Coordinates of C-alpha atoms in Angstrom, one line a residue:
M1 CA 84.1 132.0 88.5
G2 CA 85.4 128.7 86.5
H3 CA 87.9 126.5 88.9
S4 CA 90.8 128.3 87.5
E5 CA 89.3 131.5 88.3
L6 CA 89.3 130.7 91.6
D7 CA 91.1 132.8 94.4
P8 CA 94.2 129.7 95.3
H9 CA 94.6 131.1 98.4
Q10 CA 90.9 129.3 99.4
Q11 CA 91.2 126.3 97.7
L12 CA 94.5 124.2 99.1
D13 CA 92.9 123.1 102.3
A14 CA 91.1 119.8 101.0
Y15 CA 93.8 118.7 98.6
W16 CA 95.8 116.4 100.4
M17 CA 99.1 116.3 98.5
P18 CA 100.6 113.3 98.1
F19 CA 104.3 112.8 99.0
S20 CA 104.5 116.2 99.9
H21 CA 104.9 118.6 103.4
N22 CA 101.0 119.6 103.4
R23 CA 100.8 122.3 106.3
Y24 CA 104.0 123.8 104.9
Y25 CA 103.0 123.7 102.0
K26 CA 99.5 125.5 101.9
Q27 CA 101.7 128.5 104.2
H28 CA 104.5 128.7 101.7
H29 CA 102.7 127.6 98.6
Q30 CA 104.4 131.2 96.4
N31 CA 105.7 130.0 93.1
R32 CA 104.4 126.6 93.8
L33 CA 101.0 126.7 91.7
L34 CA 101.7 125.4 88.2
A35 CA 99.7 127.3 85.4
K36 CA 101.2 125.5 82.6
A37 CA 104.2 124.5 80.4
E38 CA 105.9 124.0 77.2
G39 CA 109.4 122.6 76.6
S40 CA 111.5 122.4 79.2
Y41 CA 110.0 125.3 81.0
Y42 CA 106.6 125.3 83.5
W43 CA 105.2 128.6 84.3
T44 CA 103.5 129.0 87.5
T45 CA 100.3 131.2 88.8
E46 CA 101.8 133.5 89.4
G47 CA 103.9 133.8 85.7
N48 CA 107.4 132.9 86.6
K49 CA 109.2 130.3 84.4
L50 CA 110.8 127.4 85.7
Y51 CA 113.7 125.2 84.2
D52 CA 111.8 121.5 84.8
A53 CA 115.2 120.4 86.0
L54 CA 113.2 116.9 87.0
S55 CA 111.7 116.3 84.0
G56 CA 108.3 116.2 85.7
L57 CA 109.0 113.5 88.4
W58 CA 111.2 112.1 85.8
C59 CA 108.5 111.2 83.2
C60 CA 108.2 114.1 80.7
G61 CA 111.5 114.2 78.7
L62 CA 110.3 114.8 76.0
G63 CA 109.3 118.3 77.3
H64 CA 106.0 119.2 77.9
R65 CA 103.1 119.8 75.8
H66 CA 105.2 118.1 72.9
P67 CA 102.2 118.6 69.8
K68 CA 102.3 115.4 68.4
L69 CA 101.7 113.6 71.4
V70 CA 99.2 116.1 72.6
E71 CA 97.4 115.8 69.4
A72 CA 97.5 112.1 69.5
V73 CA 95.4 112.1 72.0
K74 CA 93.4 114.6 70.6
R75 CA 92.7 112.8 67.9
Q76 CA 92.2 109.6 70.0
L77 CA 88.9 111.3 71.9
D78 CA 87.3 111.6 68.3
V79 CA 87.5 108.1 67.6
L80 CA 87.2 105.6 71.2
D81 CA 87.6 107.3 75.0
Y82 CA 87.5 104.0 76.8
G83 CA 87.7 100.9 75.7
T84 CA 86.8 97.6 78.2
A85 CA 90.3 95.9 78.7
F86 CA 89.1 92.4 79.7
Q87 CA 88.5 90.1 77.0
M88 CA 88.5 93.3 74.6
G89 CA 91.0 95.1 72.5
T90 CA 91.5 97.7 70.1
P91 CA 94.2 97.3 67.1
Q92 CA 96.8 100.3 68.4
V93 CA 97.0 98.4 72.0
F94 CA 98.4 95.4 70.2
Q95 CA 100.4 97.4 68.1
L96 CA 101.9 99.0 70.9
A97 CA 102.6 95.8 73.2
E98 CA 104.7 94.9 69.7
R99 CA 106.7 98.2 69.8
I100 CA 107.3 97.6 72.7
A101 CA 108.5 94.2 72.9
E102 CA 110.6 95.3 70.4
A103 CA 112.8 97.6 71.8
A104 CA 113.5 95.5 74.8
P105 CA 116.8 93.2 75.4
E106 CA 116.7 90.3 72.8
G107 CA 114.2 87.5 74.6
F108 CA 111.2 90.3 75.7
E109 CA 108.0 89.2 74.0
H110 CA 105.1 90.0 75.4
V111 CA 103.9 93.4 77.6
F112 CA 101.2 93.6 80.4
F113 CA 100.1 97.2 80.5
C114 CA 98.6 98.7 84.0
N115 CA 98.7 102.1 84.8
S116 CA 101.9 103.4 87.0
G117 CA 104.9 102.1 88.3
S118 CA 103.8 101.0 91.4
E119 CA 101.0 98.9 89.6
A120 CA 103.9 97.6 87.2
V121 CA 105.7 96.0 90.6
D122 CA 102.9 94.7 92.2
T123 CA 102.8 92.6 88.5
A124 CA 106.1 91.5 87.9
L125 CA 106.0 90.1 91.5
K126 CA 102.2 88.2 91.3
M127 CA 104.2 87.4 87.8
A128 CA 107.2 85.8 89.3
L129 CA 105.1 84.2 92.0
A130 CA 102.6 82.6 89.3
Y131 CA 105.3 82.0 87.2
H132 CA 107.1 79.1 89.2
R133 CA 103.8 77.6 91.1
A134 CA 103.4 77.0 87.1
R135 CA 106.6 75.0 87.4
G136 CA 105.8 73.1 89.9
E137 CA 108.1 75.4 92.3
A138 CA 105.3 77.0 94.5
H139 CA 108.1 76.8 98.0
R140 CA 109.4 79.8 95.6
T141 CA 107.7 82.8 97.6
R142 CA 110.1 85.0 98.7
F143 CA 111.5 88.2 97.7
I144 CA 114.6 89.9 97.6
G145 CA 114.6 94.2 97.4
R146 CA 117.5 96.6 98.0
E147 CA 117.7 98.5 100.9
K148 CA 116.9 102.4 99.6
G149 CA 115.1 101.0 96.7
Y150 CA 111.8 102.6 95.6
H151 CA 109.2 100.5 94.2
G152 CA 106.0 102.3 94.6
V153 CA 103.3 102.3 97.2
G154 CA 101.9 99.3 96.8
F155 CA 101.9 96.9 99.4
G156 CA 104.4 94.6 97.3
G157 CA 106.3 97.5 96.4
I158 CA 107.1 98.8 99.8
S159 CA 107.9 95.2 101.1
V160 CA 110.3 95.2 98.7
G161 CA 111.5 98.6 98.7
G162 CA 114.1 99.8 101.6
M163 CA 113.1 103.8 102.4
V164 CA 112.1 103.8 105.8
A165 CA 109.9 106.4 105.6
N166 CA 107.8 104.6 103.1
R167 CA 107.7 101.1 105.0
K168 CA 107.9 102.5 109.1
M169 CA 103.8 103.3 108.9
F170 CA 102.8 100.0 107.0
A171 CA 105.2 97.0 108.2
A172 CA 101.8 95.5 109.5
G173 CA 101.1 95.1 105.7
M174 CA 103.6 94.2 103.8
L175 CA 104.6 91.2 102.5
Q176 CA 106.0 88.2 104.4
G177 CA 109.1 86.6 103.6
V178 CA 111.2 90.0 102.0
D179 CA 114.6 90.2 102.4
H180 CA 117.1 92.9 101.5
L181 CA 120.2 93.7 99.4
P182 CA 122.4 96.4 101.2
H183 CA 122.5 99.2 99.4
T184 CA 125.5 100.9 97.5
H185 CA 125.2 104.4 98.8
N186 CA 128.8 104.8 100.4
L187 CA 130.4 108.4 100.6
K188 CA 133.9 107.1 102.2
E189 CA 134.3 105.0 99.0
M190 CA 132.4 106.7 96.1
A191 CA 131.9 110.3 96.7
Y192 CA 132.5 112.8 93.4
S193 CA 132.3 109.4 91.9
R194 CA 131.9 110.5 87.5
G195 CA 129.3 107.7 86.4
E196 CA 129.9 104.5 88.1
P197 CA 131.6 104.1 90.9
D198 CA 134.6 101.6 90.9
W199 CA 134.3 100.6 94.7
G200 CA 131.6 98.0 95.8
V201 CA 131.1 95.1 92.9
H202 CA 131.4 93.4 95.7
L203 CA 127.9 94.2 97.3
A204 CA 126.4 92.1 94.8
D205 CA 128.1 89.0 96.7
E206 CA 125.9 89.2 99.5
L207 CA 123.1 87.9 97.3
E208 CA 124.5 84.6 98.0
R209 CA 125.0 84.9 101.9
L210 CA 120.9 85.5 101.7
V211 CA 120.5 82.5 99.5
A212 CA 122.3 80.6 101.9
L213 CA 120.4 82.2 104.5
H214 CA 116.8 80.9 103.2
D215 CA 117.7 78.6 100.2
A216 CA 117.5 79.3 96.7
S217 CA 114.6 76.9 96.7
T218 CA 112.8 79.9 98.7
I219 CA 113.8 82.4 96.7
A220 CA 111.2 84.0 93.7
A221 CA 112.9 87.1 92.4
V222 CA 115.0 90.2 93.2
I223 CA 114.1 92.8 92.8
V224 CA 116.2 96.3 91.7
E225 CA 116.7 99.3 89.9
P226 CA 119.4 99.1 87.9
M227 CA 120.2 103.0 89.4
Q228 CA 118.0 103.9 92.4
G229 CA 116.7 106.8 91.0
S230 CA 114.2 108.3 94.4
A231 CA 116.9 107.5 97.0
G232 CA 118.6 110.4 95.0
V233 CA 120.6 108.9 92.2
V234 CA 122.5 106.1 93.7
V235 CA 124.4 104.8 90.4
P236 CA 125.2 101.1 90.5
P237 CA 128.9 100.2 90.8
K238 CA 131.0 98.9 87.6
G239 CA 130.3 95.0 87.4
Y240 CA 127.3 94.8 90.3
L241 CA 124.4 94.5 88.0
K242 CA 126.4 91.9 85.8
R243 CA 127.6 89.7 88.9
L244 CA 123.8 90.1 90.6
R245 CA 122.5 88.5 87.2
E246 CA 125.2 86.0 87.1
I247 CA 124.1 84.6 90.3
C248 CA 120.6 85.0 90.3
S249 CA 121.3 82.0 87.0
K250 CA 123.0 80.1 89.0
H251 CA 120.6 79.6 91.5
G252 CA 117.0 79.7 89.4
I253 CA 115.7 82.9 90.6
L254 CA 114.0 85.7 88.6
L255 CA 115.7 88.9 88.1
I256 CA 113.4 91.9 87.7
F257 CA 114.6 95.4 86.8
D258 CA 112.3 98.0 88.0
E259 CA 112.7 100.3 84.9
V260 CA 110.1 103.0 85.7
I261 CA 113.0 105.6 85.7
T262 CA 115.5 104.6 83.3
G263 CA 113.1 103.5 80.5
F264 CA 112.4 105.2 77.5
G265 CA 115.3 107.4 77.1
R266 CA 116.8 108.4 80.4
M267 CA 119.9 106.1 80.2
G268 CA 120.4 107.2 76.2
A269 CA 118.8 103.4 75.5
P270 CA 115.5 102.0 75.0
F271 CA 116.4 100.8 78.8
A272 CA 119.1 100.3 81.4
A273 CA 119.2 96.6 80.3
Q274 CA 120.7 97.7 76.9
H275 CA 123.0 100.1 78.2
W276 CA 124.4 98.2 80.8
G277 CA 124.6 95.0 78.7
V278 CA 122.7 92.9 81.3
T279 CA 119.6 91.2 80.4
P280 CA 116.9 90.4 83.5
D281 CA 113.4 88.3 83.2
L282 CA 111.1 91.1 84.2
I283 CA 111.3 94.7 82.7
T284 CA 109.0 97.1 84.8
F285 CA 107.7 100.6 83.2
A286 CA 106.2 103.7 83.6
K287 CA 106.5 107.4 83.1
G288 CA 108.6 107.7 79.9
V289 CA 106.4 105.5 77.6
N290 CA 104.4 108.0 77.0
N291 CA 106.0 111.3 78.3
G292 CA 103.4 111.3 81.4
L293 CA 100.9 112.6 78.9
V294 CA 98.3 110.0 80.2
P295 CA 98.9 107.8 83.4
M296 CA 100.7 104.3 82.1
G297 CA 102.6 101.3 83.4
G298 CA 103.4 98.0 82.6
V299 CA 106.2 94.9 82.6
I300 CA 107.7 93.4 79.8
A301 CA 108.0 89.8 80.0
T302 CA 110.4 87.2 78.3
G303 CA 108.4 84.5 75.6
Q304 CA 109.9 82.0 78.4
I305 CA 107.9 83.2 81.2
Y306 CA 104.5 83.7 79.1
D307 CA 104.5 80.5 77.6
T308 CA 104.7 78.8 81.2
F309 CA 101.9 80.7 82.3
M310 CA 100.0 79.2 78.6
T311 CA 98.8 76.0 79.6
G312 CA 95.4 74.4 80.3
P313 CA 92.7 74.9 78.6
E314 CA 91.9 77.4 76.1
H315 CA 88.9 79.1 77.1
L316 CA 90.2 79.8 81.1
V317 CA 92.0 83.1 82.1
E318 CA 95.9 82.0 82.9
F319 CA 96.6 85.1 84.8
F320 CA 94.0 86.8 87.2
H321 CA 95.3 90.0 87.8
G322 CA 95.0 93.3 85.3
Y323 CA 93.0 96.8 86.0
T324 CA 90.3 98.2 84.5
Y325 CA 92.3 100.6 82.8
S326 CA 95.0 98.4 81.5
G327 CA 95.9 99.8 78.1
H328 CA 93.6 103.0 78.5
A329 CA 93.4 104.0 74.7
L330 CA 94.2 107.6 75.6
A331 CA 97.9 106.2 77.3
V332 CA 98.0 104.3 74.3
A333 CA 97.6 106.6 71.7
A334 CA 100.3 109.1 73.6
A335 CA 102.8 105.6 74.0
H336 CA 102.5 105.8 70.0
A337 CA 103.7 109.7 69.2
A338 CA 106.3 109.0 72.1
L339 CA 107.2 106.9 70.5
D340 CA 107.4 108.2 67.0
V341 CA 109.0 110.9 68.9
I342 CA 111.5 109.4 70.4
K343 CA 112.9 108.2 67.1
E344 CA 111.9 110.9 64.6
E345 CA 114.0 113.3 67.0
H346 CA 117.1 110.6 67.6
I347 CA 116.4 111.1 71.0
Y348 CA 119.0 109.1 72.6
E349 CA 121.5 109.9 70.5
R350 CA 120.7 113.2 71.6
V351 CA 120.8 112.1 75.3
N352 CA 124.0 110.6 74.8
T353 CA 125.8 114.0 73.6
L354 CA 124.3 116.2 76.9
V355 CA 125.7 113.0 79.5
P356 CA 129.0 114.8 79.4
E357 CA 127.7 117.7 79.5
L358 CA 125.8 117.4 82.5
E359 CA 128.5 115.6 84.2
R360 CA 131.1 118.8 83.5
V361 CA 128.6 121.1 84.8
V362 CA 127.5 119.4 88.0
H363 CA 131.1 118.0 89.4
G364 CA 132.1 121.7 88.6
L365 CA 129.8 122.3 91.9
K366 CA 132.5 120.8 93.8
G367 CA 133.9 122.6 96.6
T368 CA 130.4 124.8 97.1
S369 CA 130.0 124.8 101.2
N370 CA 128.3 122.0 102.1
V371 CA 128.2 119.6 99.1
I372 CA 129.6 116.4 100.3
D373 CA 128.8 114.5 96.8
I374 CA 128.3 114.7 93.9
R375 CA 126.5 111.3 91.3
N376 CA 125.8 111.3 87.7
C377 CA 124.6 108.2 85.7
Q378 CA 123.8 108.7 81.9
L379 CA 121.2 112.0 82.3
A380 CA 120.8 112.1 86.0
A381 CA 122.5 113.6 88.7
A382 CA 122.6 114.1 92.3
V383 CA 124.7 116.9 94.8
E384 CA 124.3 115.2 98.2
L385 CA 124.2 118.9 101.3
A386 CA 125.7 118.3 104.7
P387 CA 122.2 118.3 106.8
M388 CA 122.1 121.1 109.3
E389 CA 123.2 120.2 112.9
G390 CA 119.1 119.0 114.1
K391 CA 117.0 119.5 110.9
P392 CA 117.5 116.4 108.7
G393 CA 116.3 118.0 105.2
L394 CA 115.7 121.4 106.2
R395 CA 119.1 122.2 104.2
G396 CA 117.4 120.5 101.0
I397 CA 114.0 122.3 101.2
R398 CA 115.6 125.4 101.4
V399 CA 117.8 124.8 98.4
F400 CA 115.0 124.1 96.9
E401 CA 112.7 127.3 97.8
E402 CA 115.8 129.4 96.8
A403 CA 115.6 128.1 93.4
L404 CA 112.8 128.3 92.5
K405 CA 113.1 132.7 93.3
R406 CA 116.1 132.0 90.3
G407 CA 113.5 130.0 88.0
V408 CA 114.6 126.3 88.4
L409 CA 112.7 123.4 89.4
F410 CA 114.7 120.9 91.3
R411 CA 113.4 117.5 93.4
F412 CA 114.8 117.3 96.7
T413 CA 114.9 114.0 99.2
G414 CA 115.9 115.1 102.2
D415 CA 119.5 117.1 102.1
I416 CA 119.9 115.5 98.1
I417 CA 119.0 117.4 95.2
A418 CA 118.4 114.9 91.9
M419 CA 118.7 116.5 88.0
G420 CA 116.9 114.4 85.1
P421 CA 117.1 117.3 83.0
T422 CA 114.7 117.3 79.8
F423 CA 115.9 114.8 76.6
I424 CA 115.7 118.5 74.6
S425 CA 117.6 120.7 76.7
S426 CA 120.5 122.6 75.8
P427 CA 124.2 122.6 77.0
A428 CA 123.0 126.2 77.9
E429 CA 120.1 125.4 79.9
L430 CA 122.1 122.6 81.8
Q431 CA 125.1 124.9 82.6
R432 CA 122.3 127.3 83.8
M433 CA 120.7 125.0 86.0
A434 CA 123.8 124.2 87.6
D435 CA 125.1 127.9 88.2
V436 CA 121.3 128.7 89.3
L437 CA 121.9 125.3 92.0
A438 CA 125.2 127.0 93.1
E439 CA 123.8 130.0 93.9
S440 CA 121.2 128.8 95.3
I441 CA 123.1 126.3 98.1
Q442 CA 125.2 130.0 99.2
A443 CA 121.8 131.5 99.5
A444 CA 120.1 129.1 101.4
G445 CA 123.0 128.7 103.7

């Protein structure tokens, strides 16, 4: 028998699953083994069809197995599988960097490739440190992240991140001298906001307090997700990101936008920076750059940052950093195809058309039992549930499982149900997604 023909009940134990309840899953894996995908849907090994309500893990906005992306990768395999990444390049990777830089806000001119959002964040943090050192300000070593922030799972990312469960086991290995802005998740002031909350811009002024505490001369960079995705779609208050930009500019601090979730379509624009009209100094990306087809991430830098490194003898390496798979040929081929599809299928326009539909259907769940908040931000939304007494997170799991029975795959974070539909979804699919969520919340009790 081939591997795909093995009894799935006999092959679960060896795999240590990421960010998963391994013991629970291996006892309750019915309807949770994926066999194939097409468009906005998965099929399980039992043959059940699931609407993909989170676009994979925020990465497959164009739908699964888009024929143009699949064909691009197949074509690439006929020519070149892997091209060595150091001291060599392919025409395609240089072309891709140019296309991404052109899609970014004005002033962004250079792209450094890696393989994931986690690697992109660590790359951006290293760029920030090295940039200040190259400018003669090596004393700028401190990073400021944000509570509830998620910046991947590298030691740099969990250091600036603010999700307690991701940090507590690894405190001994985290970066020193990191501080955090307060999060902007306040149910008392913001519950059931449609889009950006009116309350909370003052929370950005906490950065001034941290600057006063540590002194601006010690701070290298501030890093935030424009929209906090992994924490459960926490939406920035009106004017919040602009205020962060003003404070960073005032004190010579770099501002890094972690756009791993928000880049390449989710915000109805190439990047959240353009959606909100706020320009950072570095942008991290991954996921949507090639629709999740082949692992890829990267950092987009301004011309000023890049040029600061381009000093000294030309035969020497300017930035001692990189990965074996930086700009991998298959990932590059998929990314070129994804950018083509975004343009040819008018994806940003399609997303903006769906935004009011998503807002309408999710806010229609207000009043459903145990729902305590509903949030939406462009083509992302979350429904927050009251936890079961003494068992936080259990209601979220039960809703997730009830929805699987009804043909929808959601993402749960504790007792928050997150949604990030594919960009190719129809209004009818969004309505059904919301209807299934309502039924699942009721059934979960």
